[in-house]
Amino acid sequence: MDKPKIIKLLDGEKGNVIKITSLNLDGVMRRRLLDLGFVTGAIVEVVRKSPLGDPIAFRVSQTTIALREEESSRIEGELVSNGE
């Protein structure tokens, strides 16, 4: 069986579906993202990347949320689907 590909949300491409495996954030930002649905095991879809790559829009829990590079680079997950 293939080993799951672990990527940072920042590195996701439009259409990728990622299952969150870890959040490397602390304090208020961690709490906010947890409240928005960015929890371990959640399924996140990369909806849109801005032309310069920051921010990136993600769909989680039927809501679209834009994250800056600072946050999306600290959330890792398993690539479930590459959007093809």
PDB file of N, CA, C and O in Angstrom:
ATOM      1  N   MET A   1       0.844  -1.182   0.000  1.00  0.00           N
ATOM      2  CA  MET A   1       0.000   0.000   0.000  1.00  0.00           C
ATOM      3  C   MET A   1       0.888   1.243   0.000  1.00  0.00           C
ATOM      4  O   MET A   1       1.902   1.300   0.674  1.00  0.00           O
ATOM      5  N   ASP A   2       0.495   2.256  -0.754  1.00  0.00           N
ATOM      6  CA  ASP A   2       1.278   3.479  -0.840  1.00  0.00           C
ATOM      7  C   ASP A   2       1.238   4.252   0.462  1.00  0.00           C
ATOM      8  O   ASP A   2       0.218   4.297   1.153  1.00  0.00           O
ATOM      9  N   LYS A   3       2.370   4.869   0.778  1.00  0.00           N
ATOM     10  CA  LYS A   3       2.445   5.721   1.962  1.00  0.00           C
ATOM     11  C   LYS A   3       1.704   7.021   1.661  1.00  0.00           C
ATOM     12  O   LYS A   3       1.870   7.594   0.585  1.00  0.00           O
ATOM     13  N   PRO A   4       0.846   7.506   2.584  1.00  0.00           N
ATOM     14  CA  PRO A   4       0.104   8.743   2.323  1.00  0.00           C
ATOM     15  C   PRO A   4       1.058   9.924   2.135  1.00  0.00           C
ATOM     16  O   PRO A   4       2.083  10.020   2.805  1.00  0.00           O
ATOM     17  N   LYS A   5       0.711  10.801   1.217  1.00  0.00           N
ATOM     18  CA  LYS A   5       1.529  11.977   0.964  1.00  0.00           C
ATOM     19  C   LYS A   5       1.096  13.085   1.919  1.00  0.00           C
ATOM     20  O   LYS A   5      -0.046  13.537   1.883  1.00  0.00           O
ATOM     21  N   ILE A   6       2.024  13.510   2.779  1.00  0.00           N
ATOM     22  CA  ILE A   6       1.747  14.569   3.752  1.00  0.00           C
ATOM     23  C   ILE A   6       2.246  15.896   3.169  1.00  0.00           C
ATOM     24  O   ILE A   6       3.399  15.992   2.757  1.00  0.00           O
ATOM     25  N   ILE A   7       1.343  16.890   3.123  1.00  0.00           N
ATOM     26  CA  ILE A   7       1.710  18.210   2.613  1.00  0.00           C
ATOM     27  C   ILE A   7       1.173  19.286   3.555  1.00  0.00           C
ATOM     28  O   ILE A   7       0.283  19.034   4.360  1.00  0.00           O
ATOM     29  N   LYS A   8       1.735  20.469   3.434  1.00  0.00           N
ATOM     30  CA  LYS A   8       1.208  21.627   4.150  1.00  0.00           C
ATOM     31  C   LYS A   8       0.062  22.199   3.326  1.00  0.00           C
ATOM     32  O   LYS A   8       0.080  22.120   2.094  1.00  0.00           O
ATOM     33  N   LEU A   9      -0.932  22.779   3.988  1.00  0.00           N
ATOM     34  CA  LEU A   9      -2.036  23.378   3.245  1.00  0.00           C
ATOM     35  C   LEU A   9      -1.519  24.417   2.260  1.00  0.00           C
ATOM     36  O   LEU A   9      -2.053  24.559   1.167  1.00  0.00           O
ATOM     37  N   LEU A  10      -0.480  25.120   2.624  1.00  0.00           N
ATOM     38  CA  LEU A  10       0.130  26.129   1.763  1.00  0.00           C
ATOM     39  C   LEU A  10       0.531  25.547   0.405  1.00  0.00           C
ATOM     40  O   LEU A  10       0.431  26.212  -0.619  1.00  0.00           O
ATOM     41  N   ASP A  11       0.961  24.287   0.385  1.00  0.00           N
ATOM     42  CA  ASP A  11       1.453  23.650  -0.834  1.00  0.00           C
ATOM     43  C   ASP A  11       0.353  22.999  -1.670  1.00  0.00           C
ATOM     44  O   ASP A  11       0.626  22.478  -2.746  1.00  0.00           O
ATOM     45  N   GLY A  12      -0.889  23.046  -1.187  1.00  0.00           N
ATOM     46  CA  GLY A  12      -1.996  22.471  -1.937  1.00  0.00           C
ATOM     47  C   GLY A  12      -2.298  23.277  -3.185  1.00  0.00           C
ATOM     48  O   GLY A  12      -2.101  24.485  -3.233  1.00  0.00           O
ATOM     49  N   GLU A  13      -2.759  22.590  -4.216  1.00  0.00           N
ATOM     50  CA  GLU A  13      -3.164  23.226  -5.471  1.00  0.00           C
ATOM     51  C   GLU A  13      -4.681  23.248  -5.549  1.00  0.00           C
ATOM     52  O   GLU A  13      -5.350  22.443  -4.906  1.00  0.00           O
ATOM     53  N   LYS A  14      -5.209  24.132  -6.375  1.00  0.00           N
ATOM     54  CA  LYS A  14      -6.659  24.240  -6.543  1.00  0.00           C
ATOM     55  C   LYS A  14      -7.255  22.864  -6.854  1.00  0.00           C
ATOM     56  O   LYS A  14      -6.770  22.159  -7.737  1.00  0.00           O
ATOM     57  N   GLY A  15      -8.289  22.496  -6.109  1.00  0.00           N
ATOM     58  CA  GLY A  15      -8.953  21.213  -6.300  1.00  0.00           C
ATOM     59  C   GLY A  15      -8.449  20.105  -5.399  1.00  0.00           C
ATOM     60  O   GLY A  15      -9.111  19.075  -5.265  1.00  0.00           O
ATOM     61  N   ASN A  16      -7.291  20.287  -4.758  1.00  0.00           N
ATOM     62  CA  ASN A  16      -6.776  19.264  -3.846  1.00  0.00           C
ATOM     63  C   ASN A  16      -7.713  19.096  -2.660  1.00  0.00           C
ATOM     64  O   ASN A  16      -8.292  20.061  -2.165  1.00  0.00           O
ATOM     65  N   VAL A  17      -7.838  17.862  -2.210  1.00  0.00           N
ATOM     66  CA  VAL A  17      -8.585  17.554  -0.994  1.00  0.00           C
ATOM     67  C   VAL A  17      -7.575  16.991  -0.003  1.00  0.00           C
ATOM     68  O   VAL A  17      -6.843  16.051  -0.320  1.00  0.00           O
ATOM     69  N   ILE A  18      -7.542  17.582   1.188  1.00  0.00           N
ATOM     70  CA  ILE A  18      -6.528  17.255   2.192  1.00  0.00           C
ATOM     71  C   ILE A  18      -7.222  16.924   3.508  1.00  0.00           C
ATOM     72  O   ILE A  18      -8.125  17.650   3.942  1.00  0.00           O
ATOM     73  N   LYS A  19      -6.789  15.842   4.148  1.00  0.00           N
ATOM     74  CA  LYS A  19      -7.293  15.463   5.475  1.00  0.00           C
ATOM     75  C   LYS A  19      -6.278  15.940   6.506  1.00  0.00           C
ATOM     76  O   LYS A  19      -5.119  15.506   6.495  1.00  0.00           O
ATOM     77  N   ILE A  20      -6.675  16.836   7.382  1.00  0.00           N
ATOM     78  CA  ILE A  20      -5.754  17.445   8.345  1.00  0.00           C
ATOM     79  C   ILE A  20      -5.213  16.396   9.315  1.00  0.00           C
ATOM     80  O   ILE A  20      -5.973  15.609   9.882  1.00  0.00           O
ATOM     81  N   THR A  21      -3.880  16.413   9.488  1.00  0.00           N
ATOM     82  CA  THR A  21      -3.229  15.505  10.432  1.00  0.00           C
ATOM     83  C   THR A  21      -2.615  16.248  11.608  1.00  0.00           C
ATOM     84  O   THR A  21      -2.456  15.662  12.674  1.00  0.00           O
ATOM     85  N   SER A  22      -2.244  17.522  11.434  1.00  0.00           N
ATOM     86  CA  SER A  22      -1.667  18.269  12.557  1.00  0.00           C
ATOM     87  C   SER A  22      -1.781  19.775  12.348  1.00  0.00           C
ATOM     88  O   SER A  22      -1.736  20.262  11.217  1.00  0.00           O
ATOM     89  N   LEU A  23      -1.938  20.479  13.468  1.00  0.00           N
ATOM     90  CA  LEU A  23      -1.943  21.941  13.492  1.00  0.00           C
ATOM     91  C   LEU A  23      -0.787  22.381  14.385  1.00  0.00           C
ATOM     92  O   LEU A  23      -0.781  22.065  15.568  1.00  0.00           O
ATOM     93  N   ASN A  24       0.170  23.062  13.815  1.00  0.00           N
ATOM     94  CA  ASN A  24       1.337  23.519  14.562  1.00  0.00           C
ATOM     95  C   ASN A  24       1.196  24.991  14.910  1.00  0.00           C
ATOM     96  O   ASN A  24       2.020  25.813  14.541  1.00  0.00           O
ATOM     97  N   LEU A  25       0.097  25.309  15.593  1.00  0.00           N
ATOM     98  CA  LEU A  25      -0.223  26.684  15.983  1.00  0.00           C
ATOM     99  C   LEU A  25      -0.496  26.721  17.479  1.00  0.00           C
ATOM    100  O   LEU A  25      -0.892  25.719  18.063  1.00  0.00           O
ATOM    101  N   ASP A  26      -0.337  27.891  18.055  1.00  0.00           N
ATOM    102  CA  ASP A  26      -0.589  28.066  19.481  1.00  0.00           C
ATOM    103  C   ASP A  26      -1.523  29.243  19.712  1.00  0.00           C
ATOM    104  O   ASP A  26      -1.726  30.074  18.831  1.00  0.00           O
ATOM    105  N   GLY A  27      -2.039  29.310  20.906  1.00  0.00           N
ATOM    106  CA  GLY A  27      -2.765  30.489  21.361  1.00  0.00           C
ATOM    107  C   GLY A  27      -4.059  30.772  20.639  1.00  0.00           C
ATOM    108  O   GLY A  27      -4.800  29.879  20.238  1.00  0.00           O
ATOM    109  N   VAL A  28      -4.308  32.072  20.459  1.00  0.00           N
ATOM    110  CA  VAL A  28      -5.566  32.553  19.891  1.00  0.00           C
ATOM    111  C   VAL A  28      -5.780  32.042  18.472  1.00  0.00           C
ATOM    112  O   VAL A  28      -6.893  31.640  18.113  1.00  0.00           O
ATOM    113  N   MET A  29      -4.736  32.033  17.653  1.00  0.00           N
ATOM    114  CA  MET A  29      -4.899  31.578  16.272  1.00  0.00           C
ATOM    115  C   MET A  29      -5.301  30.106  16.232  1.00  0.00           C
ATOM    116  O   MET A  29      -6.158  29.714  15.444  1.00  0.00           O
ATOM    117  N   ARG A  30      -4.705  29.283  17.068  1.00  0.00           N
ATOM    118  CA  ARG A  30      -5.080  27.864  17.125  1.00  0.00           C
ATOM    119  C   ARG A  30      -6.552  27.738  17.493  1.00  0.00           C
ATOM    120  O   ARG A  30      -7.297  27.002  16.862  1.00  0.00           O
ATOM    121  N   ARG A  31      -6.990  28.455  18.493  1.00  0.00           N
ATOM    122  CA  ARG A  31      -8.384  28.395  18.952  1.00  0.00           C
ATOM    123  C   ARG A  31      -9.339  28.829  17.837  1.00  0.00           C
ATOM    124  O   ARG A  31     -10.359  28.203  17.591  1.00  0.00           O
ATOM    125  N   ARG A  32      -9.005  29.916  17.134  1.00  0.00           N
ATOM    126  CA  ARG A  32      -9.867  30.399  16.049  1.00  0.00           C
ATOM    127  C   ARG A  32     -10.004  29.361  14.944  1.00  0.00           C
ATOM    128  O   ARG A  32     -11.097  29.116  14.446  1.00  0.00           O
ATOM    129  N   LEU A  33      -8.877  28.773  14.544  1.00  0.00           N
ATOM    130  CA  LEU A  33      -8.926  27.786  13.461  1.00  0.00           C
ATOM    131  C   LEU A  33      -9.673  26.528  13.890  1.00  0.00           C
ATOM    132  O   LEU A  33     -10.428  25.951  13.094  1.00  0.00           O
ATOM    133  N   LEU A  34      -9.503  26.114  15.137  1.00  0.00           N
ATOM    134  CA  LEU A  34     -10.264  24.966  15.633  1.00  0.00           C
ATOM    135  C   LEU A  34     -11.759  25.277  15.603  1.00  0.00           C
ATOM    136  O   LEU A  34     -12.568  24.445  15.185  1.00  0.00           O
ATOM    137  N   ASP A  35     -12.129  26.479  16.022  1.00  0.00           N
ATOM    138  CA  ASP A  35     -13.540  26.886  16.014  1.00  0.00           C
ATOM    139  C   ASP A  35     -14.117  26.916  14.601  1.00  0.00           C
ATOM    140  O   ASP A  35     -15.309  26.680  14.401  1.00  0.00           O
ATOM    141  N   LEU A  36     -13.278  27.231  13.604  1.00  0.00           N
ATOM    142  CA  LEU A  36     -13.726  27.298  12.211  1.00  0.00           C
ATOM    143  C   LEU A  36     -13.795  25.921  11.537  1.00  0.00           C
ATOM    144  O   LEU A  36     -14.255  25.803  10.412  1.00  0.00           O
ATOM    145  N   GLY A  37     -13.303  24.889  12.231  1.00  0.00           N
ATOM    146  CA  GLY A  37     -13.385  23.537  11.674  1.00  0.00           C
ATOM    147  C   GLY A  37     -12.065  22.930  11.240  1.00  0.00           C
ATOM    148  O   GLY A  37     -12.034  21.815  10.725  1.00  0.00           O
ATOM    149  N   PHE A  38     -10.967  23.660  11.415  1.00  0.00           N
ATOM    150  CA  PHE A  38      -9.645  23.129  11.057  1.00  0.00           C
ATOM    151  C   PHE A  38      -9.146  22.249  12.201  1.00  0.00           C
ATOM    152  O   PHE A  38      -8.278  22.637  12.978  1.00  0.00           O
ATOM    153  N   VAL A  39      -9.729  21.052  12.309  1.00  0.00           N
ATOM    154  CA  VAL A  39      -9.388  20.115  13.368  1.00  0.00           C
ATOM    155  C   VAL A  39      -8.776  18.864  12.750  1.00  0.00           C
ATOM    156  O   VAL A  39      -8.985  18.579  11.567  1.00  0.00           O
ATOM    157  N   THR A  40      -8.036  18.118  13.550  1.00  0.00           N
ATOM    158  CA  THR A  40      -7.440  16.877  13.065  1.00  0.00           C
ATOM    159  C   THR A  40      -8.542  15.958  12.542  1.00  0.00           C
ATOM    160  O   THR A  40      -9.547  15.745  13.199  1.00  0.00           O
ATOM    161  N   GLY A  41      -8.344  15.458  11.328  1.00  0.00           N
ATOM    162  CA  GLY A  41      -9.312  14.577  10.694  1.00  0.00           C
ATOM    163  C   GLY A  41     -10.286  15.287   9.761  1.00  0.00           C
ATOM    164  O   GLY A  41     -10.986  14.638   8.994  1.00  0.00           O
ATOM    165  N   ALA A  42     -10.332  16.621   9.814  1.00  0.00           N
ATOM    166  CA  ALA A  42     -11.238  17.372   8.940  1.00  0.00           C
ATOM    167  C   ALA A  42     -10.766  17.298   7.495  1.00  0.00           C
ATOM    168  O   ALA A  42      -9.573  17.261   7.212  1.00  0.00           O
ATOM    169  N   ILE A  43     -11.727  17.302   6.573  1.00  0.00           N
ATOM    170  CA  ILE A  43     -11.439  17.286   5.149  1.00  0.00           C
ATOM    171  C   ILE A  43     -11.493  18.724   4.634  1.00  0.00           C
ATOM    172  O   ILE A  43     -12.487  19.422   4.839  1.00  0.00           O
ATOM    173  N   VAL A  44     -10.415  19.156   3.989  1.00  0.00           N
ATOM    174  CA  VAL A  44     -10.289  20.529   3.501  1.00  0.00           C
ATOM    175  C   VAL A  44     -10.052  20.488   1.996  1.00  0.00           C
ATOM    176  O   VAL A  44      -9.243  19.699   1.514  1.00  0.00           O
ATOM    177  N   GLU A  45     -10.749  21.345   1.263  1.00  0.00           N
ATOM    178  CA  GLU A  45     -10.542  21.456  -0.183  1.00  0.00           C
ATOM    179  C   GLU A  45      -9.916  22.806  -0.491  1.00  0.00           C
ATOM    180  O   GLU A  45     -10.334  23.828   0.056  1.00  0.00           O
ATOM    181  N   VAL A  46      -8.900  22.811  -1.346  1.00  0.00           N
ATOM    182  CA  VAL A  46      -8.298  24.062  -1.795  1.00  0.00           C
ATOM    183  C   VAL A  46      -9.215  24.630  -2.877  1.00  0.00           C
ATOM    184  O   VAL A  46      -9.373  24.027  -3.939  1.00  0.00           O
ATOM    185  N   VAL A  47      -9.824  25.779  -2.605  1.00  0.00           N
ATOM    186  CA  VAL A  47     -10.799  26.372  -3.513  1.00  0.00           C
ATOM    187  C   VAL A  47     -10.127  27.311  -4.503  1.00  0.00           C
ATOM    188  O   VAL A  47     -10.384  27.264  -5.693  1.00  0.00           O
ATOM    189  N   ARG A  48      -9.262  28.173  -4.005  1.00  0.00           N
ATOM    190  CA  ARG A  48      -8.649  29.179  -4.874  1.00  0.00           C
ATOM    191  C   ARG A  48      -7.360  29.703  -4.239  1.00  0.00           C
ATOM    192  O   ARG A  48      -7.288  29.882  -3.042  1.00  0.00           O
ATOM    193  N   LYS A  49      -6.366  29.932  -5.111  1.00  0.00           N
ATOM    194  CA  LYS A  49      -5.130  30.579  -4.669  1.00  0.00           C
ATOM    195  C   LYS A  49      -5.053  31.935  -5.355  1.00  0.00           C
ATOM    196  O   LYS A  49      -5.345  32.049  -6.540  1.00  0.00           O
ATOM    197  N   SER A  50      -4.672  32.950  -4.608  1.00  0.00           N
ATOM    198  CA  SER A  50      -4.522  34.267  -5.223  1.00  0.00           C
ATOM    199  C   SER A  50      -3.309  34.241  -6.145  1.00  0.00           C
ATOM    200  O   SER A  50      -2.439  33.374  -6.020  1.00  0.00           O
ATOM    201  N   PRO A  51      -3.212  35.168  -7.084  1.00  0.00           N
ATOM    202  CA  PRO A  51      -2.120  35.142  -8.063  1.00  0.00           C
ATOM    203  C   PRO A  51      -0.718  35.075  -7.443  1.00  0.00           C
ATOM    204  O   PRO A  51       0.162  34.425  -7.996  1.00  0.00           O
ATOM    205  N   LEU A  52      -0.532  35.701  -6.310  1.00  0.00           N
ATOM    206  CA  LEU A  52       0.782  35.658  -5.662  1.00  0.00           C
ATOM    207  C   LEU A  52       0.878  34.555  -4.619  1.00  0.00           C
ATOM    208  O   LEU A  52       1.880  34.442  -3.926  1.00  0.00           O
ATOM    209  N   GLY A  53      -0.184  33.754  -4.482  1.00  0.00           N
ATOM    210  CA  GLY A  53      -0.152  32.607  -3.584  1.00  0.00           C
ATOM    211  C   GLY A  53      -0.571  32.896  -2.157  1.00  0.00           C
ATOM    212  O   GLY A  53      -0.558  32.000  -1.321  1.00  0.00           O
ATOM    213  N   ASP A  54      -0.926  34.125  -1.842  1.00  0.00           N
ATOM    214  CA  ASP A  54      -1.293  34.460  -0.469  1.00  0.00           C
ATOM    215  C   ASP A  54      -2.362  35.529  -0.496  1.00  0.00           C
ATOM    216  O   ASP A  54      -2.138  36.591  -1.085  1.00  0.00           O
ATOM    217  N   PRO A  55      -3.541  35.348   0.032  1.00  0.00           N
ATOM    218  CA  PRO A  55      -4.005  34.185   0.793  1.00  0.00           C
ATOM    219  C   PRO A  55      -4.527  33.069  -0.111  1.00  0.00           C
ATOM    220  O   PRO A  55      -4.602  33.216  -1.327  1.00  0.00           O
ATOM    221  N   ILE A  56      -4.922  31.970   0.541  1.00  0.00           N
ATOM    222  CA  ILE A  56      -5.488  30.822  -0.143  1.00  0.00           C
ATOM    223  C   ILE A  56      -6.869  30.557   0.459  1.00  0.00           C
ATOM    224  O   ILE A  56      -7.023  30.585   1.682  1.00  0.00           O
ATOM    225  N   ALA A  57      -7.856  30.293  -0.389  1.00  0.00           N
ATOM    226  CA  ALA A  57      -9.208  29.996   0.086  1.00  0.00           C
ATOM    227  C   ALA A  57      -9.384  28.483   0.213  1.00  0.00           C
ATOM    228  O   ALA A  57      -9.052  27.738  -0.708  1.00  0.00           O
ATOM    229  N   PHE A  58      -9.898  28.064   1.365  1.00  0.00           N
ATOM    230  CA  PHE A  58     -10.140  26.652   1.644  1.00  0.00           C
ATOM    231  C   PHE A  58     -11.610  26.446   1.989  1.00  0.00           C
ATOM    232  O   PHE A  58     -12.237  27.325   2.580  1.00  0.00           O
ATOM    233  N   ARG A  59     -12.144  25.270   1.646  1.00  0.00           N
ATOM    234  CA  ARG A  59     -13.499  24.914   2.060  1.00  0.00           C
ATOM    235  C   ARG A  59     -13.376  23.855   3.139  1.00  0.00           C
ATOM    236  O   ARG A  59     -12.784  22.799   2.931  1.00  0.00           O
ATOM    237  N   VAL A  60     -13.927  24.165   4.300  1.00  0.00           N
ATOM    238  CA  VAL A  60     -13.944  23.226   5.421  1.00  0.00           C
ATOM    239  C   VAL A  60     -15.300  23.365   6.094  1.00  0.00           C
ATOM    240  O   VAL A  60     -15.800  24.481   6.277  1.00  0.00           O
ATOM    241  N   SER A  61     -15.915  22.248   6.418  1.00  0.00           N
ATOM    242  CA  SER A  61     -17.231  22.251   7.077  1.00  0.00           C
ATOM    243  C   SER A  61     -18.241  23.111   6.331  1.00  0.00           C
ATOM    244  O   SER A  61     -18.953  23.914   6.934  1.00  0.00           O
ATOM    245  N   GLN A  62     -18.292  23.006   5.015  1.00  0.00           N
ATOM    246  CA  GLN A  62     -19.225  23.724   4.145  1.00  0.00           C
ATOM    247  C   GLN A  62     -19.072  25.247   4.212  1.00  0.00           C
ATOM    248  O   GLN A  62     -20.003  25.986   3.918  1.00  0.00           O
ATOM    249  N   THR A  63     -17.900  25.713   4.618  1.00  0.00           N
ATOM    250  CA  THR A  63     -17.617  27.143   4.699  1.00  0.00           C
ATOM    251  C   THR A  63     -16.305  27.419   3.966  1.00  0.00           C
ATOM    252  O   THR A  63     -15.361  26.643   4.067  1.00  0.00           O
ATOM    253  N   THR A  64     -16.245  28.529   3.234  1.00  0.00           N
ATOM    254  CA  THR A  64     -15.003  28.924   2.570  1.00  0.00           C
ATOM    255  C   THR A  64     -14.284  29.941   3.431  1.00  0.00           C
ATOM    256  O   THR A  64     -14.872  30.949   3.828  1.00  0.00           O
ATOM    257  N   ILE A  65     -13.015  29.660   3.725  1.00  0.00           N
ATOM    258  CA  ILE A  65     -12.209  30.493   4.609  1.00  0.00           C
ATOM    259  C   ILE A  65     -10.860  30.750   3.949  1.00  0.00           C
ATOM    260  O   ILE A  65     -10.227  29.827   3.455  1.00  0.00           O
ATOM    261  N   ALA A  66     -10.429  32.018   3.936  1.00  0.00           N
ATOM    262  CA  ALA A  66      -9.121  32.371   3.385  1.00  0.00           C
ATOM    263  C   ALA A  66      -8.104  32.434   4.517  1.00  0.00           C
ATOM    264  O   ALA A  66      -8.349  33.057   5.548  1.00  0.00           O
ATOM    265  N   LEU A  67      -6.966  31.774   4.303  1.00  0.00           N
ATOM    266  CA  LEU A  67      -5.878  31.801   5.283  1.00  0.00           C
ATOM    267  C   LEU A  67      -4.638  32.402   4.647  1.00  0.00           C
ATOM    268  O   LEU A  67      -4.351  32.180   3.474  1.00  0.00           O
ATOM    269  N   ARG A  68      -3.890  33.125   5.455  1.00  0.00           N
ATOM    270  CA  ARG A  68      -2.612  33.667   4.998  1.00  0.00           C
ATOM    271  C   ARG A  68      -1.545  32.573   5.054  1.00  0.00           C
ATOM    272  O   ARG A  68      -1.733  31.533   5.679  1.00  0.00           O
ATOM    273  N   GLU A  69      -0.433  32.855   4.413  1.00  0.00           N
ATOM    274  CA  GLU A  69       0.693  31.909   4.390  1.00  0.00           C
ATOM    275  C   GLU A  69       1.126  31.532   5.798  1.00  0.00           C
ATOM    276  O   GLU A  69       1.455  30.371   6.067  1.00  0.00           O
ATOM    277  N   GLU A  70       1.111  32.499   6.695  1.00  0.00           N
ATOM    278  CA  GLU A  70       1.536  32.269   8.076  1.00  0.00           C
ATOM    279  C   GLU A  70       0.771  31.112   8.728  1.00  0.00           C
ATOM    280  O   GLU A  70       1.348  30.285   9.427  1.00  0.00           O
ATOM    281  N   GLU A  71      -0.551  31.052   8.491  1.00  0.00           N
ATOM    282  CA  GLU A  71      -1.353  29.981   9.080  1.00  0.00           C
ATOM    283  C   GLU A  71      -1.301  28.698   8.246  1.00  0.00           C
ATOM    284  O   GLU A  71      -1.133  27.607   8.786  1.00  0.00           O
ATOM    285  N   SER A  72      -1.479  28.834   6.929  1.00  0.00           N
ATOM    286  CA  SER A  72      -1.577  27.636   6.084  1.00  0.00           C
ATOM    287  C   SER A  72      -0.265  26.852   6.012  1.00  0.00           C
ATOM    288  O   SER A  72      -0.275  25.669   5.719  1.00  0.00           O
ATOM    289  N   SER A  73       0.848  27.494   6.302  1.00  0.00           N
ATOM    290  CA  SER A  73       2.132  26.782   6.288  1.00  0.00           C
ATOM    291  C   SER A  73       2.325  25.952   7.551  1.00  0.00           C
ATOM    292  O   SER A  73       3.226  25.117   7.617  1.00  0.00           O
ATOM    293  N   ARG A  74       1.470  26.154   8.557  1.00  0.00           N
ATOM    294  CA  ARG A  74       1.628  25.451   9.825  1.00  0.00           C
ATOM    295  C   ARG A  74       0.571  24.372  10.044  1.00  0.00           C
ATOM    296  O   ARG A  74       0.467  23.821  11.138  1.00  0.00           O
ATOM    297  N   ILE A  75      -0.205  24.087   9.007  1.00  0.00           N
ATOM    298  CA  ILE A  75      -1.209  23.026   9.070  1.00  0.00           C
ATOM    299  C   ILE A  75      -0.820  21.973   8.045  1.00  0.00           C
ATOM    300  O   ILE A  75      -0.615  22.282   6.877  1.00  0.00           O
ATOM    301  N   GLU A  76      -0.703  20.726   8.500  1.00  0.00           N
ATOM    302  CA  GLU A  76      -0.310  19.633   7.610  1.00  0.00           C
ATOM    303  C   GLU A  76      -1.446  18.634   7.471  1.00  0.00           C
ATOM    304  O   GLU A  76      -2.277  18.500   8.372  1.00  0.00           O
ATOM    305  N   GLY A  77      -1.435  17.957   6.339  1.00  0.00           N
ATOM    306  CA  GLY A  77      -2.460  16.949   6.128  1.00  0.00           C
ATOM    307  C   GLY A  77      -2.066  15.949   5.066  1.00  0.00           C
ATOM    308  O   GLY A  77      -1.077  16.112   4.357  1.00  0.00           O
ATOM    309  N   GLU A  78      -2.883  14.928   4.966  1.00  0.00           N
ATOM    310  CA  GLU A  78      -2.684  13.851   3.996  1.00  0.00           C
ATOM    311  C   GLU A  78      -3.449  14.209   2.724  1.00  0.00           C
ATOM    312  O   GLU A  78      -4.643  14.502   2.780  1.00  0.00           O
ATOM    313  N   LEU A  79      -2.759  14.177   1.605  1.00  0.00           N
ATOM    314  CA  LEU A  79      -3.401  14.460   0.316  1.00  0.00           C
ATOM    315  C   LEU A  79      -4.327  13.300  -0.035  1.00  0.00           C
ATOM    316  O   LEU A  79      -3.876  12.179  -0.252  1.00  0.00           O
ATOM    317  N   VAL A  80      -5.633  13.581  -0.044  1.00  0.00           N
ATOM    318  CA  VAL A  80      -6.641  12.555  -0.316  1.00  0.00           C
ATOM    319  C   VAL A  80      -6.926  12.480  -1.800  1.00  0.00           C
ATOM    320  O   VAL A  80      -7.040  11.407  -2.378  1.00  0.00           O
ATOM    321  N   SER A  81      -7.068  13.654  -2.430  1.00  0.00           N
ATOM    322  CA  SER A  81      -7.364  13.725  -3.858  1.00  0.00           C
ATOM    323  C   SER A  81      -6.656  14.942  -4.440  1.00  0.00           C
ATOM    324  O   SER A  81      -6.591  15.983  -3.810  1.00  0.00           O
ATOM    325  N   ASN A  82      -6.143  14.787  -5.647  1.00  0.00           N
ATOM    326  CA  ASN A  82      -5.444  15.916  -6.265  1.00  0.00           C
ATOM    327  C   ASN A  82      -6.341  16.705  -7.207  1.00  0.00           C
ATOM    328  O   ASN A  82      -5.866  17.511  -7.994  1.00  0.00           O
ATOM    329  N   GLY A  83      -7.662  16.478  -7.149  1.00  0.00           N
ATOM    330  CA  GLY A  83      -8.589  17.282  -7.927  1.00  0.00           C
ATOM    331  C   GLY A  83      -8.765  16.851  -9.367  1.00  0.00           C
ATOM    332  O   GLY A  83      -9.409  17.528 -10.130  1.00  0.00           O
ATOM    333  N   GLU A  84      -8.202  15.738  -9.741  1.00  0.00           N
ATOM    334  CA  GLU A  84      -8.320  15.276 -11.135  1.00  0.00           C
ATOM    335  C   GLU A  84      -9.443  14.282 -11.272  1.00  0.00           C
ATOM    336  O   GLU A  84      -9.827  13.607 -10.396  1.00  0.00           O
TER     337      GLU A  84
END
